[in-house]
């Protein structure tokens, strides 16, 4: 498992530097700019797609075929991607929260910071939870249409929830309290994990 995670980190550094640069730029702009929910939400949208991009590189380089011939279970292959997704979402969440804390501290509105977790974490968890079972069953190429539909849906949801008179408070538009949405999203993510394992075991490579 550690070896698979290290491989993914090496690949992320080698082939996904653009993702990292975009994340850094948007988080920095969110730190220095005015209240603009786009710069708050977009880093999470980019971050949650990083593991999917690594799966795409795995297929392009035929890694999934080589890995299947090694003494590595498919369950570990899937689990490594889910763990990487969790790490990515948490890192993006922490840096986004820090940037917004510095920004809101200048205006004396730090208490509004706690309105964000109820949107950021569900956004980072639910997207991959829906997408990865499809990818592990059909492959990245066949699941590409679903990939773009999901990205469009996430972006549309971000715009809907963040539109209005209070752009830094998109979570206030969600009927459920923030902590409930986080727990529900985490449950969906954890249920998606064994589903992806089961589907990938049935896939013909």
PDB file of C-alpha atoms in Angstrom:
ATOM      1  CA  UNK A   1       0.000   0.000   0.000  1.00  0.00           C
ATOM      2  CA  UNK A   2       2.788   2.438   0.917  1.00  0.00           C
ATOM      3  CA  UNK A   3       4.529   1.616  -2.355  1.00  0.00           C
ATOM      4  CA  UNK A   4       1.380   2.365  -4.363  1.00  0.00           C
ATOM      5  CA  UNK A   5       0.926   5.694  -2.594  1.00  0.00           C
ATOM      6  CA  UNK A   6       4.559   6.622  -3.208  1.00  0.00           C
ATOM      7  CA  UNK A   7       4.159   5.765  -6.876  1.00  0.00           C
ATOM      8  CA  UNK A   8       1.110   8.034  -7.107  1.00  0.00           C
ATOM      9  CA  UNK A   9       2.948  10.877  -5.379  1.00  0.00           C
ATOM     10  CA  UNK A  10       5.890  10.525  -7.778  1.00  0.00           C
ATOM     11  CA  UNK A  11       3.499  10.570 -10.741  1.00  0.00           C
ATOM     12  CA  UNK A  12       1.640  13.588  -9.363  1.00  0.00           C
ATOM     13  CA  UNK A  13       4.899  15.480  -9.086  1.00  0.00           C
ATOM     14  CA  UNK A  14       6.106  14.368 -12.518  1.00  0.00           C
ATOM     15  CA  UNK A  15       2.919  14.799 -14.559  1.00  0.00           C
ATOM     16  CA  UNK A  16       0.504  16.954 -12.568  1.00  0.00           C
ATOM     17  CA  UNK A  17       2.555  20.023 -11.717  1.00  0.00           C
ATOM     18  CA  UNK A  18      -0.064  22.104 -13.533  1.00  0.00           C
ATOM     19  CA  UNK A  19      -2.684  20.964 -11.033  1.00  0.00           C
ATOM     20  CA  UNK A  20      -0.440  21.975  -8.152  1.00  0.00           C
ATOM     21  CA  UNK A  21       0.312  25.354  -9.740  1.00  0.00           C
ATOM     22  CA  UNK A  22      -3.370  26.084 -10.384  1.00  0.00           C
ATOM     23  CA  UNK A  23      -4.228  25.128  -6.804  1.00  0.00           C
ATOM     24  CA  UNK A  24      -1.538  27.433  -5.431  1.00  0.00           C
ATOM     25  CA  UNK A  25      -2.607  30.341  -7.659  1.00  0.00           C
ATOM     26  CA  UNK A  26      -6.296  30.104  -6.796  1.00  0.00           C
ATOM     27  CA  UNK A  27      -5.659  29.712  -3.070  1.00  0.00           C
ATOM     28  CA  UNK A  28      -3.316  32.722  -3.186  1.00  0.00           C
ATOM     29  CA  UNK A  29      -5.862  34.809  -5.100  1.00  0.00           C
ATOM     30  CA  UNK A  30      -8.525  33.764  -2.597  1.00  0.00           C
ATOM     31  CA  UNK A  31      -6.219  35.003   0.166  1.00  0.00           C
ATOM     32  CA  UNK A  32      -5.551  38.412  -1.326  1.00  0.00           C
ATOM     33  CA  UNK A  33      -8.805  39.122  -3.148  1.00  0.00           C
ATOM     34  CA  UNK A  34     -12.237  40.345  -2.189  1.00  0.00           C
ATOM     35  CA  UNK A  35     -15.152  38.085  -1.318  1.00  0.00           C
ATOM     36  CA  UNK A  36     -15.381  35.814  -4.355  1.00  0.00           C
ATOM     37  CA  UNK A  37     -16.674  32.310  -3.800  1.00  0.00           C
ATOM     38  CA  UNK A  38     -15.239  31.099  -7.108  1.00  0.00           C
ATOM     39  CA  UNK A  39     -11.692  31.382  -5.754  1.00  0.00           C
ATOM     40  CA  UNK A  40     -12.786  29.620  -2.566  1.00  0.00           C
ATOM     41  CA  UNK A  41     -14.492  26.661  -4.258  1.00  0.00           C
ATOM     42  CA  UNK A  42     -12.463  26.084  -7.408  1.00  0.00           C
ATOM     43  CA  UNK A  43      -9.323  24.699  -5.686  1.00  0.00           C
ATOM     44  CA  UNK A  44     -11.428  21.868  -4.236  1.00  0.00           C
ATOM     45  CA  UNK A  45     -12.893  21.114  -7.669  1.00  0.00           C
ATOM     46  CA  UNK A  46      -9.364  20.846  -9.077  1.00  0.00           C
ATOM     47  CA  UNK A  47      -8.072  18.860  -6.102  1.00  0.00           C
ATOM     48  CA  UNK A  48     -10.767  16.198  -6.238  1.00  0.00           C
ATOM     49  CA  UNK A  49      -9.933  15.495  -9.896  1.00  0.00           C
ATOM     50  CA  UNK A  50      -6.214  14.887  -9.285  1.00  0.00           C
ATOM     51  CA  UNK A  51      -6.581  11.172  -8.354  1.00  0.00           C
ATOM     52  CA  UNK A  52      -8.751  10.609 -11.450  1.00  0.00           C
ATOM     53  CA  UNK A  53      -6.013  12.111 -13.605  1.00  0.00           C
ATOM     54  CA  UNK A  54      -3.523   9.684 -12.050  1.00  0.00           C
ATOM     55  CA  UNK A  55      -5.810   6.769 -12.915  1.00  0.00           C
ATOM     56  CA  UNK A  56      -5.830   8.064 -16.485  1.00  0.00           C
ATOM     57  CA  UNK A  57      -2.015   8.073 -16.538  1.00  0.00           C
ATOM     58  CA  UNK A  58      -2.009   4.533 -15.123  1.00  0.00           C
ATOM     59  CA  UNK A  59      -4.113   3.361 -18.044  1.00  0.00           C
ATOM     60  CA  UNK A  60      -2.085   5.294 -20.592  1.00  0.00           C
ATOM     61  CA  UNK A  61       1.143   3.665 -19.373  1.00  0.00           C
ATOM     62  CA  UNK A  62      -0.548   0.244 -18.961  1.00  0.00           C
ATOM     63  CA  UNK A  63       0.281   0.289 -15.257  1.00  0.00           C
ATOM     64  CA  UNK A  64      -2.991  -1.423 -14.382  1.00  0.00           C
ATOM     65  CA  UNK A  65      -1.950  -4.420 -16.521  1.00  0.00           C
ATOM     66  CA  UNK A  66       1.518  -4.621 -14.958  1.00  0.00           C
ATOM     67  CA  UNK A  67       0.080  -4.196 -11.478  1.00  0.00           C
ATOM     68  CA  UNK A  68      -2.413  -6.987 -12.113  1.00  0.00           C
ATOM     69  CA  UNK A  69       0.490  -9.336 -12.851  1.00  0.00           C
ATOM     70  CA  UNK A  70       2.213  -8.482  -9.564  1.00  0.00           C
ATOM     71  CA  UNK A  71       1.323  -9.766  -6.092  1.00  0.00           C
ATOM     72  CA  UNK A  72      -0.798  -6.688  -5.442  1.00  0.00           C
ATOM     73  CA  UNK A  73      -4.519  -7.145  -4.912  1.00  0.00           C
ATOM     74  CA  UNK A  74      -7.010  -5.030  -6.798  1.00  0.00           C
ATOM     75  CA  UNK A  75      -8.448  -3.999  -3.457  1.00  0.00           C
ATOM     76  CA  UNK A  76      -5.131  -2.342  -2.570  1.00  0.00           C
ATOM     77  CA  UNK A  77      -4.988  -0.596  -5.942  1.00  0.00           C
ATOM     78  CA  UNK A  78      -8.435   0.897  -5.372  1.00  0.00           C
ATOM     79  CA  UNK A  79      -7.725   1.700  -1.715  1.00  0.00           C
ATOM     80  CA  UNK A  80      -4.558   3.589  -2.618  1.00  0.00           C
ATOM     81  CA  UNK A  81      -6.591   5.911  -4.857  1.00  0.00           C
ATOM     82  CA  UNK A  82      -9.207   6.489  -2.169  1.00  0.00           C
ATOM     83  CA  UNK A  83      -6.547   7.239   0.441  1.00  0.00           C
ATOM     84  CA  UNK A  84      -4.850   9.613  -2.002  1.00  0.00           C
ATOM     85  CA  UNK A  85      -8.203  11.320  -2.584  1.00  0.00           C
ATOM     86  CA  UNK A  86      -8.708  11.784   1.158  1.00  0.00           C
ATOM     87  CA  UNK A  87      -5.208  13.225   1.556  1.00  0.00           C
ATOM     88  CA  UNK A  88      -5.699  15.586  -1.391  1.00  0.00           C
ATOM     89  CA  UNK A  89      -9.093  16.801  -0.183  1.00  0.00           C
ATOM     90  CA  UNK A  90      -7.769  17.379   3.340  1.00  0.00           C
ATOM     91  CA  UNK A  91      -4.701  19.268   2.108  1.00  0.00           C
ATOM     92  CA  UNK A  92      -6.741  21.518  -0.170  1.00  0.00           C
ATOM     93  CA  UNK A  93      -9.242  22.055   2.633  1.00  0.00           C
ATOM     94  CA  UNK A  94      -6.558  23.015   5.168  1.00  0.00           C
ATOM     95  CA  UNK A  95      -4.781  25.458   2.832  1.00  0.00           C
ATOM     96  CA  UNK A  96      -8.068  27.005   1.690  1.00  0.00           C
ATOM     97  CA  UNK A  97      -9.198  27.465   5.285  1.00  0.00           C
ATOM     98  CA  UNK A  98      -5.860  29.031   6.243  1.00  0.00           C
ATOM     99  CA  UNK A  99      -6.038  31.445   3.305  1.00  0.00           C
ATOM    100  CA  UNK A 100      -9.591  32.443   4.180  1.00  0.00           C
ATOM    101  CA  UNK A 101      -8.683  32.833   7.845  1.00  0.00           C
ATOM    102  CA  UNK A 102      -5.998  35.363   6.946  1.00  0.00           C
ATOM    103  CA  UNK A 103      -8.384  37.178   4.615  1.00  0.00           C
ATOM    104  CA  UNK A 104     -11.270  37.311   7.081  1.00  0.00           C
ATOM    105  CA  UNK A 105      -8.973  38.262   9.961  1.00  0.00           C
ATOM    106  CA  UNK A 106      -8.288  41.559   8.200  1.00  0.00           C
ATOM    107  CA  UNK A 107     -11.991  42.390   8.248  1.00  0.00           C
ATOM    108  CA  UNK A 108     -12.720  41.066  11.718  1.00  0.00           C
ATOM    109  CA  UNK A 109     -15.078  38.400  10.383  1.00  0.00           C
ATOM    110  CA  UNK A 110     -13.200  35.233  11.342  1.00  0.00           C
ATOM    111  CA  UNK A 111     -16.386  33.655  12.712  1.00  0.00           C
ATOM    112  CA  UNK A 112     -17.668  33.368   9.123  1.00  0.00           C
ATOM    113  CA  UNK A 113     -14.830  30.959   8.377  1.00  0.00           C
ATOM    114  CA  UNK A 114     -16.811  28.101   9.926  1.00  0.00           C
ATOM    115  CA  UNK A 115     -19.488  28.447   7.277  1.00  0.00           C
ATOM    116  CA  UNK A 116     -17.129  26.955   4.673  1.00  0.00           C
ATOM    117  CA  UNK A 117     -16.425  23.343   5.823  1.00  0.00           C
ATOM    118  CA  UNK A 118     -20.060  22.358   5.226  1.00  0.00           C
ATOM    119  CA  UNK A 119     -19.565  23.032   1.516  1.00  0.00           C
ATOM    120  CA  UNK A 120     -15.875  22.405   0.859  1.00  0.00           C
ATOM    121  CA  UNK A 121     -15.614  18.923   2.358  1.00  0.00           C
ATOM    122  CA  UNK A 122     -18.825  17.536   0.815  1.00  0.00           C
ATOM    123  CA  UNK A 123     -17.740  18.932  -2.550  1.00  0.00           C
ATOM    124  CA  UNK A 124     -14.373  17.189  -2.269  1.00  0.00           C
ATOM    125  CA  UNK A 125     -15.805  13.848  -1.095  1.00  0.00           C
ATOM    126  CA  UNK A 126     -19.040  13.320  -3.014  1.00  0.00           C
ATOM    127  CA  UNK A 127     -17.609  13.997  -6.488  1.00  0.00           C
ATOM    128  CA  UNK A 128     -14.943  11.253  -6.320  1.00  0.00           C
ATOM    129  CA  UNK A 129     -17.372   8.943  -4.493  1.00  0.00           C
ATOM    130  CA  UNK A 130     -19.713   9.078  -7.499  1.00  0.00           C
ATOM    131  CA  UNK A 131     -17.049   9.109 -10.184  1.00  0.00           C
ATOM    132  CA  UNK A 132     -14.531   6.478  -9.092  1.00  0.00           C
ATOM    133  CA  UNK A 133     -16.836   3.433  -9.138  1.00  0.00           C
ATOM    134  CA  UNK A 134     -17.658   4.297 -12.760  1.00  0.00           C
ATOM    135  CA  UNK A 135     -13.980   4.758 -13.615  1.00  0.00           C
ATOM    136  CA  UNK A 136     -12.902   1.510 -11.962  1.00  0.00           C
ATOM    137  CA  UNK A 137     -15.676  -0.417 -13.729  1.00  0.00           C
ATOM    138  CA  UNK A 138     -15.496   1.113 -17.217  1.00  0.00           C
ATOM    139  CA  UNK A 139     -12.064   2.701 -17.348  1.00  0.00           C
ATOM    140  CA  UNK A 140     -11.178   6.356 -17.780  1.00  0.00           C
ATOM    141  CA  UNK A 141     -11.828   6.492 -21.534  1.00  0.00           C
ATOM    142  CA  UNK A 142     -15.308   4.964 -21.380  1.00  0.00           C
ATOM    143  CA  UNK A 143     -16.103   6.984 -18.287  1.00  0.00           C
ATOM    144  CA  UNK A 144     -14.922  10.267 -19.809  1.00  0.00           C
ATOM    145  CA  UNK A 145     -18.442  11.464 -20.676  1.00  0.00           C
ATOM    146  CA  UNK A 146     -19.562  10.829 -17.107  1.00  0.00           C
ATOM    147  CA  UNK A 147     -16.397  12.633 -15.954  1.00  0.00           C
ATOM    148  CA  UNK A 148     -17.316  15.821 -17.823  1.00  0.00           C
ATOM    149  CA  UNK A 149     -20.955  15.640 -16.759  1.00  0.00           C
ATOM    150  CA  UNK A 150     -19.851  15.366 -13.131  1.00  0.00           C
ATOM    151  CA  UNK A 151     -17.444  18.302 -13.423  1.00  0.00           C
ATOM    152  CA  UNK A 152     -20.212  20.386 -14.994  1.00  0.00           C
ATOM    153  CA  UNK A 153     -22.650  19.388 -12.254  1.00  0.00           C
ATOM    154  CA  UNK A 154     -20.157  20.262  -9.500  1.00  0.00           C
ATOM    155  CA  UNK A 155     -19.405  23.639 -11.083  1.00  0.00           C
ATOM    156  CA  UNK A 156     -23.119  24.362 -11.525  1.00  0.00           C
ATOM    157  CA  UNK A 157     -23.813  23.406  -7.916  1.00  0.00           C
ATOM    158  CA  UNK A 158     -20.979  25.648  -6.755  1.00  0.00           C
ATOM    159  CA  UNK A 159     -22.435  28.579  -8.691  1.00  0.00           C
ATOM    160  CA  UNK A 160     -25.971  27.932  -7.420  1.00  0.00           C
ATOM    161  CA  UNK A 161     -24.945  27.600  -3.790  1.00  0.00           C
ATOM    162  CA  UNK A 162     -22.566  30.549  -3.912  1.00  0.00           C
ATOM    163  CA  UNK A 163     -24.774  33.010  -5.800  1.00  0.00           C
ATOM    164  CA  UNK A 164     -26.584  35.718  -3.904  1.00  0.00           C
ATOM    165  CA  UNK A 165     -25.795  38.590  -1.609  1.00  0.00           C
ATOM    166  CA  UNK A 166     -23.370  36.737   0.640  1.00  0.00           C
ATOM    167  CA  UNK A 167     -20.781  34.935  -1.554  1.00  0.00           C
ATOM    168  CA  UNK A 168     -18.624  33.836   1.369  1.00  0.00           C
ATOM    169  CA  UNK A 169     -21.583  32.027   2.909  1.00  0.00           C
ATOM    170  CA  UNK A 170     -22.603  29.451   0.269  1.00  0.00           C
ATOM    171  CA  UNK A 171     -23.100  26.798   2.935  1.00  0.00           C
ATOM    172  CA  UNK A 172     -25.938  28.830   4.418  1.00  0.00           C
ATOM    173  CA  UNK A 173     -28.040  27.934   1.385  1.00  0.00           C
ATOM    174  CA  UNK A 174     -27.887  24.221   2.216  1.00  0.00           C
ATOM    175  CA  UNK A 175     -30.885  23.112   4.238  1.00  0.00           C
ATOM    176  CA  UNK A 176     -28.943  20.719   6.426  1.00  0.00           C
ATOM    177  CA  UNK A 177     -26.432  21.966   9.032  1.00  0.00           C
ATOM    178  CA  UNK A 178     -22.829  21.881   7.856  1.00  0.00           C
ATOM    179  CA  UNK A 179     -21.747  19.075  10.172  1.00  0.00           C
ATOM    180  CA  UNK A 180     -24.555  16.854   8.892  1.00  0.00           C
ATOM    181  CA  UNK A 181     -23.593  17.416   5.261  1.00  0.00           C
ATOM    182  CA  UNK A 182     -20.003  16.523   6.137  1.00  0.00           C
ATOM    183  CA  UNK A 183     -21.050  13.291   7.866  1.00  0.00           C
ATOM    184  CA  UNK A 184     -23.396  12.330   5.015  1.00  0.00           C
ATOM    185  CA  UNK A 185     -20.681  13.051   2.442  1.00  0.00           C
ATOM    186  CA  UNK A 186     -18.146  10.992   4.376  1.00  0.00           C
ATOM    187  CA  UNK A 187     -20.643   8.112   4.571  1.00  0.00           C
ATOM    188  CA  UNK A 188     -21.180   8.274   0.797  1.00  0.00           C
ATOM    189  CA  UNK A 189     -17.422   8.264   0.261  1.00  0.00           C
ATOM    190  CA  UNK A 190     -16.908   5.265   2.561  1.00  0.00           C
ATOM    191  CA  UNK A 191     -19.736   3.340   0.874  1.00  0.00           C
ATOM    192  CA  UNK A 192     -18.243   4.109  -2.532  1.00  0.00           C
ATOM    193  CA  UNK A 193     -14.901   2.572  -1.487  1.00  0.00           C
ATOM    194  CA  UNK A 194     -15.989  -1.118  -1.243  1.00  0.00           C
ATOM    195  CA  UNK A 195     -18.256  -0.611  -4.270  1.00  0.00           C
ATOM    196  CA  UNK A 196     -15.253   0.430  -6.373  1.00  0.00           C
ATOM    197  CA  UNK A 197     -13.291  -2.586  -5.109  1.00  0.00           C
ATOM    198  CA  UNK A 198     -16.126  -4.943  -6.051  1.00  0.00           C
ATOM    199  CA  UNK A 199     -16.543  -3.408  -9.495  1.00  0.00           C
ATOM    200  CA  UNK A 200     -12.813  -3.378 -10.236  1.00  0.00           C
ATOM    201  CA  UNK A 201     -12.512  -7.055  -9.286  1.00  0.00           C
ATOM    202  CA  UNK A 202     -15.151  -7.866 -11.938  1.00  0.00           C
ATOM    203  CA  UNK A 203     -13.492  -5.787 -14.652  1.00  0.00           C
ATOM    204  CA  UNK A 204     -11.717  -7.488 -17.518  1.00  0.00           C
ATOM    205  CA  UNK A 205      -8.388  -5.765 -18.140  1.00  0.00           C
TER     206      UNK A 205
END
